Amino acid sequence: MKIKLVAAAVLALCSSASFAATAVTCVTTDALSMVNTCAPEATLYIAGSSALGGALSTVVVADLFTTATKPIIKIVDNGSANGNLAGSATALKAVSAWYGISKADGKRLFVVYNKQNGSAAGVSQLLSTIKDTTIPEQDIVTVGIGSTGTKGAVGTCTADAASTTAVPVLNCTTHARVQADMALSDVAPSELFALEGVKPAVLSTLTTTPIAMQGFGIAVNAKLYAELQRLQGTTGRPSINRATYASLISKEGSVKSAAAFLGTSDTTKLVLARRDDLSGTQAASNLFFANNSCGINHDAKGKLIAGVAGGALSILDNKTLPTAILEVQANATGGGVTTALANTTDYVIGAISLTTAEPATGWKFVAIDGASPLATDAKQRDAFRTGAYGWSVQSFAATPLRAKMKDAVKLALTDVVTIGLKDSTLHNLIGIAYQDGGVSAQQSQVTRTNGNNCSPLISLNK
């Protein structure tokens, strides 16, 4: 008996020593060591709108992290289903991530933003009870000790070629399926899912907060822009007809070629670089041009009728195309659209948010029925903030109901992000017209009633 007890004691001692020998010490002296040996003390996973991606990145970096003690580490997601879009360049990565020190409490904070498939993909990750239309979890980059799934194992991130001590950039290849804490949507969640059979009662499980008025525009590649200028006899910004574009994007429309679109005999292939059906940008386009989601499911005042789906026009998809004269795409992010706009052989046209700055050369925004989305404002909102340019929508931040968010740290982080996006005294974000009564040049002078974008624009200057 004594021999057995001694043997057991020796075994326990050896096991303890073995564990101690493999234990990993959190080292914060440099970025690579900190990411690979230190588990985050707080995490925030945001999903949704690619249009609001630039704005969100600004808010995350400025409002959530401090650089007083450590630089913010940029995490590059390599190898996940969302880390790099299939067949695309590195520039089109759908995931952005940061690791650093929280401004709120000085703890290690890891923030991930996934814009793959846009607004509906983000919102649906908060609605895990919905079947078929839900993406409850996504394969997202992870960092820190134990991130490989092996308890206590050191992380596998490596330094990127662009990494410096002042601006550390790390490539990380370990991933895990993670539930989103927050989503951004270009339009109201009810408008995203109006044609998907999602019951309004399910959407009531979310807290949705209006952010601001967000503007959208029709962009064309350089070749189509030049042809429109030639046909319209102008060296300035050409215009397209709203009804003509509606005919192009709808199944019922007759405009399905460059010749029909331009009113000529041009045989050049026309590429409609649309977004996929999970996109808030696509929903905004459907709303504005095809009255989709609002056609028969709202009352005279624009209020949505619970449980009633509708749409005046059905939207053209890419299931049976391309043809010799028309190609229809379904891009997962706005970056996919801007990549398509680099095409110099065909005519390319598509919808993107005004949060994407027009480049000095290459693709350009066109006017719609003579109204330019840009006017003279460097932030690209002067026309739509006044209502002179009509294509703007109320955008939203969404979280689970506040009462359901038991994690006080996550709740505080989501509040900071929401406030950062909607408070004009904190930022001056491109393509967004604030509605909080702050600096007048940043404010929208119009809004939409009833918390949805089916309502007409109304003036705030009564």
CSV table of C-alpha atoms in Angstrom, one decimal:
chain,number,residue,atom,x,y,z
A,1,MET,CA,0.0,0.0,0.0
A,2,LYS,CA,2.8,2.4,1.0
A,3,ILE,CA,4.6,1.7,-2.3
A,4,LYS,CA,1.5,2.5,-4.3
A,5,LEU,CA,1.0,5.8,-2.4
A,6,VAL,CA,4.6,6.8,-3.0
A,7,ALA,CA,4.3,5.9,-6.7
A,8,ALA,CA,1.2,7.9,-7.0
A,9,ALA,CA,2.9,10.9,-5.3
A,10,VAL,CA,5.8,10.7,-7.6
A,11,LEU,CA,3.5,10.5,-10.7
A,12,ALA,CA,1.6,13.5,-9.5
A,13,LEU,CA,4.8,15.4,-8.9
A,14,CYS,CA,6.1,14.5,-12.4
A,15,SER,CA,2.8,15.6,-13.9
A,16,SER,CA,2.9,18.9,-12.1
A,17,ALA,CA,6.5,19.5,-13.2
A,18,SER,CA,5.6,18.6,-16.8
A,19,PHE,CA,2.7,21.1,-16.8
A,20,ALA,CA,4.9,23.8,-15.3
A,21,ALA,CA,7.5,23.2,-18.0
A,22,THR,CA,5.0,23.7,-20.8
A,23,ALA,CA,3.2,26.6,-19.3
A,24,VAL,CA,3.4,29.7,-21.5
A,25,THR,CA,4.2,33.1,-20.0
A,26,CYS,CA,2.4,36.1,-21.3
A,27,VAL,CA,5.1,38.3,-22.9
A,28,THR,CA,4.1,41.9,-23.9
A,29,THR,CA,7.5,43.3,-24.8
A,30,ASP,CA,6.8,43.1,-28.5
A,31,ALA,CA,3.8,42.7,-30.7
A,32,LEU,CA,4.5,39.2,-32.0
A,33,SER,CA,5.1,37.8,-28.5
A,34,MET,CA,2.0,39.5,-27.1
A,35,VAL,CA,-0.3,38.1,-29.8
A,36,ASN,CA,1.1,34.6,-29.5
A,37,THR,CA,1.5,34.3,-25.8
A,38,CYS,CA,-1.2,36.5,-24.3
A,39,ALA,CA,-4.9,35.6,-24.5
A,40,PRO,CA,-7.2,38.6,-25.0
A,41,GLU,CA,-8.9,39.8,-21.8
A,42,ALA,CA,-11.8,41.1,-23.9
A,43,THR,CA,-13.1,40.4,-27.4
A,44,LEU,CA,-15.6,42.1,-29.7
A,45,TYR,CA,-16.8,40.5,-33.0
A,46,ILE,CA,-18.6,42.9,-35.4
A,47,ALA,CA,-20.2,41.7,-38.6
A,48,GLY,CA,-22.2,43.2,-41.5
A,49,SER,CA,-22.1,46.1,-43.9
A,50,SER,CA,-19.0,46.4,-46.1
A,51,ALA,CA,-20.1,50.0,-47.0
A,52,LEU,CA,-19.6,51.1,-43.4
A,53,GLY,CA,-16.3,49.3,-43.2
A,54,GLY,CA,-14.1,52.4,-43.5
A,55,ALA,CA,-16.2,54.3,-41.0
A,56,LEU,CA,-16.1,51.3,-38.6
A,57,SER,CA,-12.3,51.0,-38.9
A,58,THR,CA,-11.9,54.6,-38.0
A,59,VAL,CA,-14.1,54.3,-34.9
A,60,VAL,CA,-12.5,51.0,-33.7
A,61,VAL,CA,-9.0,52.3,-33.9
A,62,ALA,CA,-9.7,55.8,-32.4
A,63,ASP,CA,-12.3,55.0,-29.8
A,64,LEU,CA,-11.6,51.5,-28.5
A,65,PHE,CA,-7.8,51.4,-28.3
A,66,THR,CA,-5.2,53.4,-26.7
A,67,THR,CA,-1.6,53.8,-28.1
A,68,ALA,CA,-0.3,55.4,-24.9
A,69,THR,CA,1.4,52.1,-23.8
A,70,LYS,CA,1.3,49.8,-26.8
A,71,PRO,CA,0.8,50.3,-30.5
A,72,ILE,CA,-2.4,48.9,-32.1
A,73,ILE,CA,-1.5,45.6,-33.8
A,74,LYS,CA,-3.1,44.9,-37.2
A,75,ILE,CA,-4.1,41.3,-37.6
A,76,VAL,CA,-4.3,39.9,-41.1
A,77,ASP,CA,-6.6,36.9,-41.4
A,78,ASN,CA,-5.1,34.3,-43.7
A,79,GLY,CA,-6.8,31.1,-44.7
A,80,SER,CA,-10.3,31.4,-43.3
A,81,ALA,CA,-13.4,31.2,-45.5
A,82,ASN,CA,-13.8,35.0,-44.9
A,83,GLY,CA,-10.1,36.0,-44.7
A,84,ASN,CA,-9.7,36.2,-48.4
A,85,LEU,CA,-12.4,36.2,-51.0
A,86,ALA,CA,-12.2,33.4,-53.5
A,87,GLY,CA,-10.1,34.4,-56.5
A,88,SER,CA,-9.5,37.9,-55.2
A,89,ALA,CA,-6.4,39.8,-54.3
A,90,THR,CA,-5.2,40.5,-50.7
A,91,ALA,CA,-6.8,43.9,-50.9
A,92,LEU,CA,-10.2,42.3,-50.9
A,93,LYS,CA,-9.9,40.6,-47.6
A,94,ALA,CA,-13.3,40.6,-45.9
A,95,VAL,CA,-11.9,40.5,-42.3
A,96,SER,CA,-10.2,43.3,-40.4
A,97,ALA,CA,-8.8,42.7,-36.9
A,98,TRP,CA,-6.9,44.6,-34.3
A,99,TYR,CA,-5.2,43.6,-31.0
A,100,GLY,CA,-4.1,46.1,-28.4
A,101,ILE,CA,-4.8,47.8,-25.1
A,102,SER,CA,-8.4,48.9,-24.4
A,103,LYS,CA,-8.9,52.6,-23.9
A,104,ALA,CA,-11.6,51.9,-21.4
A,105,ASP,CA,-9.8,49.7,-18.9
A,106,GLY,CA,-6.2,49.1,-20.0
A,107,LYS,CA,-6.8,45.4,-20.7
A,108,ARG,CA,-5.8,43.4,-23.8
A,109,LEU,CA,-8.5,43.8,-26.4
A,110,PHE,CA,-9.1,41.9,-29.6
A,111,VAL,CA,-11.6,43.2,-32.2
A,112,VAL,CA,-12.7,41.5,-35.4
A,113,TYR,CA,-14.8,42.9,-38.2
A,114,ASN,CA,-16.2,40.6,-40.9
A,115,LYS,CA,-17.9,42.2,-43.9
A,116,GLN,CA,-18.3,39.0,-45.9
A,117,ASN,CA,-21.7,39.1,-47.6
A,118,GLY,CA,-22.6,42.4,-46.0
A,119,SER,CA,-25.4,43.6,-43.8
A,120,ALA,CA,-27.8,40.6,-43.8
A,121,ALA,CA,-24.9,38.1,-43.1
A,122,GLY,CA,-24.1,40.3,-40.1
A,123,VAL,CA,-27.6,40.7,-38.8
A,124,SER,CA,-28.5,37.1,-39.3
A,125,GLN,CA,-25.6,36.0,-37.1
A,126,LEU,CA,-27.5,37.7,-34.2
A,127,LEU,CA,-30.6,35.7,-35.1
A,128,SER,CA,-29.5,32.1,-34.5
A,129,THR,CA,-33.0,30.8,-34.2
A,130,ILE,CA,-33.9,31.5,-37.9
A,131,LYS,CA,-33.4,28.5,-40.1
A,132,ASP,CA,-32.1,28.8,-43.7
A,133,THR,CA,-31.6,32.6,-43.7
A,134,THR,CA,-29.3,32.5,-40.7
A,135,ILE,CA,-25.5,32.4,-40.5
A,136,PRO,CA,-25.2,31.8,-36.8
A,137,GLU,CA,-21.4,31.6,-36.7
A,138,GLN,CA,-18.5,32.4,-38.9
A,139,ASP,CA,-15.0,31.1,-39.3
A,140,ILE,CA,-12.9,34.0,-37.8
A,141,VAL,CA,-9.2,34.5,-37.1
A,142,THR,CA,-8.2,34.0,-33.4
A,143,VAL,CA,-5.1,35.0,-31.5
A,144,GLY,CA,-3.3,34.4,-28.2
A,145,ILE,CA,-2.3,31.4,-26.2
A,146,GLY,CA,-4.6,28.5,-26.7
A,147,SER,CA,-6.0,30.0,-29.9
A,148,THR,CA,-4.9,26.9,-31.8
A,149,GLY,CA,-7.5,24.8,-29.9
A,150,THR,CA,-4.7,23.2,-27.8
A,151,LYS,CA,-4.9,24.3,-24.2
A,152,GLY,CA,-1.9,26.4,-23.4
A,153,ALA,CA,-0.4,26.2,-26.9
A,154,VAL,CA,1.5,29.3,-28.2
A,155,GLY,CA,-0.3,31.1,-31.1
A,156,THR,CA,0.8,30.8,-34.7
A,157,CYS,CA,0.9,34.4,-35.9
A,158,THR,CA,4.0,35.6,-37.9
A,159,ALA,CA,5.2,39.1,-38.7
A,160,ASP,CA,4.1,40.5,-42.1
A,161,ALA,CA,6.7,41.9,-44.4
A,162,ALA,CA,5.2,45.4,-43.8
A,163,SER,CA,5.4,45.1,-40.0
A,164,THR,CA,7.4,47.6,-38.0
A,165,THR,CA,7.8,48.2,-34.3
A,166,ALA,CA,5.7,51.3,-34.6
A,167,VAL,CA,3.1,49.8,-36.9
A,168,PRO,CA,3.0,46.0,-36.2
A,169,VAL,CA,1.2,43.8,-38.8
A,170,LEU,CA,0.8,40.1,-38.1
A,171,ASN,CA,-0.4,37.3,-40.3
A,172,CYS,CA,-2.5,34.8,-38.4
A,173,THR,CA,-3.8,31.5,-39.7
A,174,THR,CA,-5.7,30.0,-36.8
A,175,HIS,CA,-9.5,30.3,-36.9
A,176,ALA,CA,-12.6,29.4,-34.9
A,177,ARG,CA,-16.3,29.6,-35.4
A,178,VAL,CA,-17.5,32.6,-33.4
A,179,GLN,CA,-20.9,34.2,-32.8
A,180,ALA,CA,-21.1,37.9,-33.6
A,181,ASP,CA,-21.7,40.4,-30.8
A,182,MET,CA,-22.8,43.3,-33.0
A,183,ALA,CA,-23.9,43.9,-36.6
A,184,LEU,CA,-24.0,47.0,-38.9
A,185,SER,CA,-26.7,47.3,-41.5
A,186,ASP,CA,-27.1,49.7,-44.4
A,187,VAL,CA,-30.8,49.6,-44.0
A,188,ALA,CA,-33.3,48.5,-41.3
A,189,PRO,CA,-33.1,44.8,-40.5
A,190,SER,CA,-36.8,44.4,-41.5
A,191,GLU,CA,-36.0,45.7,-45.0
A,192,LEU,CA,-33.1,43.2,-45.3
A,193,PHE,CA,-35.3,40.3,-44.6
A,194,ALA,CA,-38.7,41.5,-45.9
A,195,LEU,CA,-38.6,39.0,-48.8
A,196,GLU,CA,-37.0,36.2,-46.9
A,197,GLY,CA,-40.0,35.2,-44.8
A,198,VAL,CA,-38.4,36.3,-41.5
A,199,LYS,CA,-41.1,37.2,-39.0
A,200,PRO,CA,-40.9,40.6,-37.4
A,201,ALA,CA,-41.2,38.9,-34.0
A,202,VAL,CA,-37.8,37.4,-34.5
A,203,LEU,CA,-36.3,40.8,-35.3
A,204,SER,CA,-37.7,42.1,-32.0
A,205,THR,CA,-35.0,40.1,-30.3
A,206,LEU,CA,-32.5,42.8,-31.5
A,207,THR,CA,-31.7,46.3,-30.3
A,208,THR,CA,-31.4,48.4,-33.4
A,209,THR,CA,-30.1,52.0,-33.2
A,210,PRO,CA,-30.2,54.4,-36.2
A,211,ILE,CA,-26.7,55.6,-37.0
A,212,ALA,CA,-27.0,58.3,-39.7
A,213,MET,CA,-28.2,58.9,-43.3
A,214,GLN,CA,-25.9,57.0,-45.7
A,215,GLY,CA,-25.6,57.9,-49.3
A,216,PHE,CA,-25.3,55.6,-52.3
A,217,GLY,CA,-24.4,56.1,-55.9
A,218,ILE,CA,-24.2,54.4,-59.3
A,219,ALA,CA,-20.6,54.0,-60.4
A,220,VAL,CA,-19.4,53.2,-63.9
A,221,ASN,CA,-16.0,52.2,-65.3
A,222,ALA,CA,-13.9,54.6,-67.3
A,223,LYS,CA,-15.0,53.2,-70.6
A,224,LEU,CA,-18.7,53.6,-69.9
A,225,TYR,CA,-18.2,57.0,-68.3
A,226,ALA,CA,-16.4,58.3,-71.5
A,227,GLU,CA,-19.2,56.9,-73.7
A,228,LEU,CA,-21.9,58.5,-71.6
A,229,GLN,CA,-20.0,61.8,-71.8
A,230,ARG,CA,-19.7,61.5,-75.6
A,231,LEU,CA,-23.4,60.7,-76.1
A,232,GLN,CA,-24.5,63.6,-73.8
A,233,GLY,CA,-22.0,66.0,-75.3
A,234,THR,CA,-20.4,66.9,-72.0
A,235,THR,CA,-17.0,66.9,-70.4
A,236,GLY,CA,-18.6,67.0,-67.0
A,237,ARG,CA,-20.4,64.3,-65.0
A,238,PRO,CA,-22.9,62.5,-67.2
A,239,SER,CA,-26.3,61.4,-65.9
A,240,ILE,CA,-28.4,58.2,-66.1
A,241,ASN,CA,-32.1,57.9,-65.9
A,242,ARG,CA,-33.4,56.3,-62.7
A,243,ALA,CA,-36.1,54.4,-64.7
A,244,THR,CA,-33.6,53.0,-67.1
A,245,TYR,CA,-31.4,51.7,-64.4
A,246,ALA,CA,-34.4,50.2,-62.7
A,247,SER,CA,-35.2,48.4,-66.0
A,248,LEU,CA,-31.7,47.0,-66.1
A,249,ILE,CA,-31.7,45.6,-62.5
A,250,SER,CA,-35.2,44.1,-62.6
A,251,LYS,CA,-36.4,40.9,-64.2
A,252,GLU,CA,-39.4,42.7,-65.7
A,253,GLY,CA,-37.3,45.4,-67.3
A,254,SER,CA,-36.4,45.5,-71.1
A,255,VAL,CA,-33.0,47.0,-70.7
A,256,LYS,CA,-30.6,44.0,-70.9
A,257,SER,CA,-27.8,45.2,-73.1
A,258,ALA,CA,-25.5,48.2,-73.6
A,259,ALA,CA,-27.5,49.1,-76.7
A,260,ALA,CA,-30.8,49.3,-74.8
A,261,PHE,CA,-29.1,51.1,-71.9
A,262,LEU,CA,-27.5,53.7,-74.1
A,263,GLY,CA,-30.1,53.9,-76.8
A,264,THR,CA,-27.6,53.0,-79.5
A,265,SER,CA,-26.5,49.9,-81.6
A,266,ASP,CA,-23.4,49.4,-79.4
A,267,THR,CA,-22.5,45.7,-79.1
A,268,THR,CA,-20.1,46.0,-76.2
A,269,LYS,CA,-20.9,43.7,-73.4
A,270,LEU,CA,-22.5,45.3,-70.4
A,271,VAL,CA,-21.5,44.1,-66.9
A,272,LEU,CA,-23.9,44.7,-64.0
A,273,ALA,CA,-21.7,44.5,-61.0
A,274,ARG,CA,-24.4,44.1,-58.4
A,275,ARG,CA,-24.0,42.8,-54.8
A,276,ASP,CA,-25.3,39.5,-53.5
A,277,ASP,CA,-28.7,39.1,-51.8
A,278,LEU,CA,-27.2,39.4,-48.3
A,279,SER,CA,-25.9,42.9,-49.0
A,280,GLY,CA,-27.3,46.1,-47.5
A,281,THR,CA,-26.1,48.0,-50.5
A,282,GLN,CA,-28.2,45.7,-52.7
A,283,ALA,CA,-31.1,46.2,-50.4
A,284,ALA,CA,-30.7,49.9,-50.7
A,285,SER,CA,-30.6,49.6,-54.5
A,286,ASN,CA,-33.7,47.4,-54.5
A,287,LEU,CA,-35.5,49.9,-52.3
A,288,PHE,CA,-34.7,53.0,-54.3
A,289,PHE,CA,-34.9,51.7,-57.9
A,290,ALA,CA,-37.4,48.8,-57.7
A,291,ASN,CA,-39.5,49.8,-54.7
A,292,ASN,CA,-38.5,46.3,-53.5
A,293,SER,CA,-39.5,45.4,-49.9
A,294,CYS,CA,-41.9,48.4,-50.0
A,295,GLY,CA,-44.1,47.7,-53.0
A,296,ILE,CA,-47.1,46.2,-51.3
A,297,ASN,CA,-46.0,45.8,-47.7
A,298,HIS,CA,-46.3,49.3,-46.3
A,299,ASP,CA,-49.2,51.7,-45.6
A,300,ALA,CA,-49.7,55.1,-47.2
A,301,LYS,CA,-47.4,56.7,-44.6
A,302,GLY,CA,-44.6,54.3,-45.4
A,303,LYS,CA,-45.0,52.1,-42.2
A,304,LEU,CA,-44.2,48.5,-42.7
A,305,ILE,CA,-47.2,46.1,-42.4
A,306,ALA,CA,-46.1,43.2,-40.1
A,307,GLY,CA,-45.7,39.9,-41.7
A,308,VAL,CA,-46.4,41.1,-45.3
A,309,ALA,CA,-43.6,40.6,-47.9
A,310,GLY,CA,-43.7,42.6,-51.1
A,311,GLY,CA,-41.8,44.4,-53.8
A,312,ALA,CA,-42.9,46.2,-56.9
A,313,LEU,CA,-40.2,44.7,-59.1
A,314,SER,CA,-38.4,41.4,-58.8
A,315,ILE,CA,-34.6,41.8,-58.9
A,316,LEU,CA,-32.4,40.4,-61.7
A,317,ASP,CA,-30.0,37.7,-60.3
A,318,ASN,CA,-27.0,36.0,-61.8
A,319,LYS,CA,-28.4,32.4,-61.9
A,320,THR,CA,-28.8,32.1,-65.6
A,321,LEU,CA,-26.3,34.6,-66.8
A,322,PRO,CA,-23.9,35.7,-68.3
A,323,THR,CA,-24.9,36.1,-71.9
A,324,ALA,CA,-22.9,37.4,-74.8
A,325,ILE,CA,-24.2,40.9,-74.2
A,326,LEU,CA,-24.9,41.0,-70.5
A,327,GLU,CA,-23.1,39.7,-67.5
A,328,VAL,CA,-24.6,39.9,-64.0
A,329,GLN,CA,-22.4,39.5,-61.0
A,330,ALA,CA,-23.2,39.0,-57.3
A,331,ASN,CA,-20.3,40.4,-55.3
A,332,ALA,CA,-19.9,39.5,-51.6
A,333,THR,CA,-18.4,43.0,-50.8
A,334,GLY,CA,-18.2,46.5,-52.1
A,335,GLY,CA,-14.6,45.8,-52.9
A,336,GLY,CA,-15.7,43.2,-55.4
A,337,VAL,CA,-17.7,45.9,-57.2
A,338,THR,CA,-14.8,48.3,-57.4
A,339,THR,CA,-12.6,45.6,-58.7
A,340,ALA,CA,-15.1,44.9,-61.5
A,341,LEU,CA,-15.1,48.6,-62.3
A,342,ALA,CA,-11.4,48.3,-63.2
A,343,ASN,CA,-12.5,46.4,-66.3
A,344,THR,CA,-11.3,48.3,-69.4
A,345,THR,CA,-12.8,46.0,-72.1
A,346,ASP,CA,-16.5,46.0,-71.3
A,347,TYR,CA,-19.0,48.5,-70.0
A,348,VAL,CA,-19.4,48.1,-66.2
A,349,ILE,CA,-22.0,49.6,-63.9
A,350,GLY,CA,-22.8,49.0,-60.3
A,351,ALA,CA,-24.0,50.4,-57.0
A,352,ILE,CA,-21.7,51.4,-54.1
A,353,SER,CA,-21.9,53.5,-51.0
A,354,LEU,CA,-20.7,57.1,-51.0
A,355,THR,CA,-18.5,56.0,-48.1
A,356,THR,CA,-16.2,54.8,-50.9
A,357,ALA,CA,-14.3,57.8,-52.2
A,358,GLU,CA,-14.2,58.3,-55.9
A,359,PRO,CA,-10.7,57.8,-57.3
A,360,ALA,CA,-8.8,60.4,-59.2
A,361,THR,CA,-8.6,58.1,-62.2
A,362,GLY,CA,-10.6,55.1,-63.1
A,363,TRP,CA,-14.3,54.5,-62.2
A,364,LYS,CA,-16.6,57.4,-61.5
A,365,PHE,CA,-20.0,58.1,-60.0
A,366,VAL,CA,-22.7,59.3,-62.4
A,367,ALA,CA,-25.6,61.7,-61.7
A,368,ILE,CA,-29.1,60.2,-61.4
A,369,ASP,CA,-31.7,62.2,-63.3
A,370,GLY,CA,-29.3,65.1,-63.3
A,371,ALA,CA,-28.6,65.1,-59.6
A,372,SER,CA,-25.0,64.4,-58.7
A,373,PRO,CA,-24.2,62.5,-55.5
A,374,LEU,CA,-21.0,64.5,-55.0
A,375,ALA,CA,-21.9,68.1,-55.7
A,376,THR,CA,-18.9,70.1,-54.2
A,377,ASP,CA,-18.5,68.3,-50.9
A,378,ALA,CA,-15.2,66.5,-50.2
A,379,LYS,CA,-17.1,64.2,-47.8
A,380,GLN,CA,-19.5,63.2,-50.6
A,381,ARG,CA,-22.7,64.1,-48.8
A,382,ASP,CA,-23.6,67.7,-49.7
A,383,ALA,CA,-26.3,66.8,-52.2
A,384,PHE,CA,-27.9,63.8,-50.4
A,385,ARG,CA,-27.8,65.4,-46.9
A,386,THR,CA,-30.1,68.2,-48.2
A,387,GLY,CA,-32.4,65.9,-50.1
A,388,ALA,CA,-31.4,67.3,-53.5
A,389,TYR,CA,-30.1,63.8,-54.3
A,390,GLY,CA,-32.6,61.3,-53.1
A,391,TRP,CA,-30.7,58.0,-52.8
A,392,SER,CA,-29.8,57.9,-49.1
A,393,VAL,CA,-31.0,55.5,-46.4
A,394,GLN,CA,-31.1,55.3,-42.7
A,395,SER,CA,-28.4,52.9,-41.5
A,396,PHE,CA,-28.4,50.9,-38.2
A,397,ALA,CA,-26.3,49.2,-35.6
A,398,ALA,CA,-27.8,46.1,-34.2
A,399,THR,CA,-27.0,44.0,-31.1
A,400,PRO,CA,-29.0,41.4,-29.1
A,401,LEU,CA,-31.5,43.1,-26.7
A,402,ARG,CA,-29.6,45.0,-24.1
A,403,ALA,CA,-31.3,42.9,-21.4
A,404,LYS,CA,-29.9,39.8,-23.0
A,405,MET,CA,-26.3,41.0,-23.1
A,406,LYS,CA,-25.0,39.7,-19.9
A,407,ASP,CA,-21.4,40.6,-20.6
A,408,ALA,CA,-21.0,44.2,-19.4
A,409,VAL,CA,-17.7,44.6,-21.1
A,410,LYS,CA,-19.1,43.7,-24.6
A,411,LEU,CA,-22.1,45.9,-23.9
A,412,ALA,CA,-19.9,48.8,-23.2
A,413,LEU,CA,-17.8,48.2,-26.3
A,414,THR,CA,-20.8,48.0,-28.6
A,415,ASP,CA,-22.1,51.2,-27.1
A,416,VAL,CA,-18.7,53.0,-27.8
A,417,VAL,CA,-18.9,51.8,-31.5
A,418,THR,CA,-22.5,52.9,-31.9
A,419,ILE,CA,-21.8,56.3,-30.4
A,420,GLY,CA,-18.6,56.7,-32.5
A,421,LEU,CA,-20.6,56.1,-35.7
A,422,LYS,CA,-23.5,58.5,-34.9
A,423,ASP,CA,-21.8,61.3,-33.0
A,424,SER,CA,-20.7,64.1,-35.3
A,425,THR,CA,-18.5,65.6,-32.5
A,426,LEU,CA,-16.3,62.5,-32.5
A,427,HIS,CA,-15.7,62.0,-36.2
A,428,ASN,CA,-16.3,63.4,-39.6
A,429,LEU,CA,-16.9,60.3,-41.6
A,430,ILE,CA,-17.2,60.2,-45.4
A,431,GLY,CA,-20.5,59.4,-47.0
A,432,ILE,CA,-22.4,59.8,-43.7
A,433,ALA,CA,-24.8,62.7,-42.8
A,434,TYR,CA,-25.2,62.9,-39.1
A,435,GLN,CA,-28.5,63.6,-37.5
A,436,ASP,CA,-27.6,64.6,-33.9
A,437,GLY,CA,-27.8,68.4,-34.4
A,438,GLY,CA,-24.0,68.9,-34.2
A,439,VAL,CA,-21.8,70.7,-36.8
A,440,SER,CA,-24.2,71.9,-39.5
A,441,ALA,CA,-21.9,71.0,-42.5
A,442,GLN,CA,-22.0,67.4,-41.3
A,443,GLN,CA,-25.7,67.2,-40.6
A,444,SER,CA,-28.5,65.7,-42.7
A,445,GLN,CA,-31.4,68.1,-43.2
A,446,VAL,CA,-33.7,65.2,-44.1
A,447,THR,CA,-34.7,62.0,-42.5
A,448,ARG,CA,-37.1,59.1,-42.9
A,449,THR,CA,-40.0,58.4,-40.5
A,450,ASN,CA,-41.2,55.2,-38.8
A,451,GLY,CA,-37.7,53.7,-38.5
A,452,ASN,CA,-37.6,52.4,-42.1
A,453,ASN,CA,-36.5,53.5,-45.5
A,454,CYS,CA,-39.9,52.8,-47.2
A,455,SER,CA,-41.0,56.2,-46.0
A,456,PRO,CA,-40.3,59.4,-48.1
A,457,LEU,CA,-37.6,61.8,-47.1
A,458,ILE,CA,-38.9,64.6,-44.8
A,459,SER,CA,-37.2,67.8,-43.8
A,460,LEU,CA,-35.7,68.3,-40.3
A,461,ASN,CA,-35.9,72.1,-40.8
A,462,LYS,CA,-39.5,72.7,-39.8
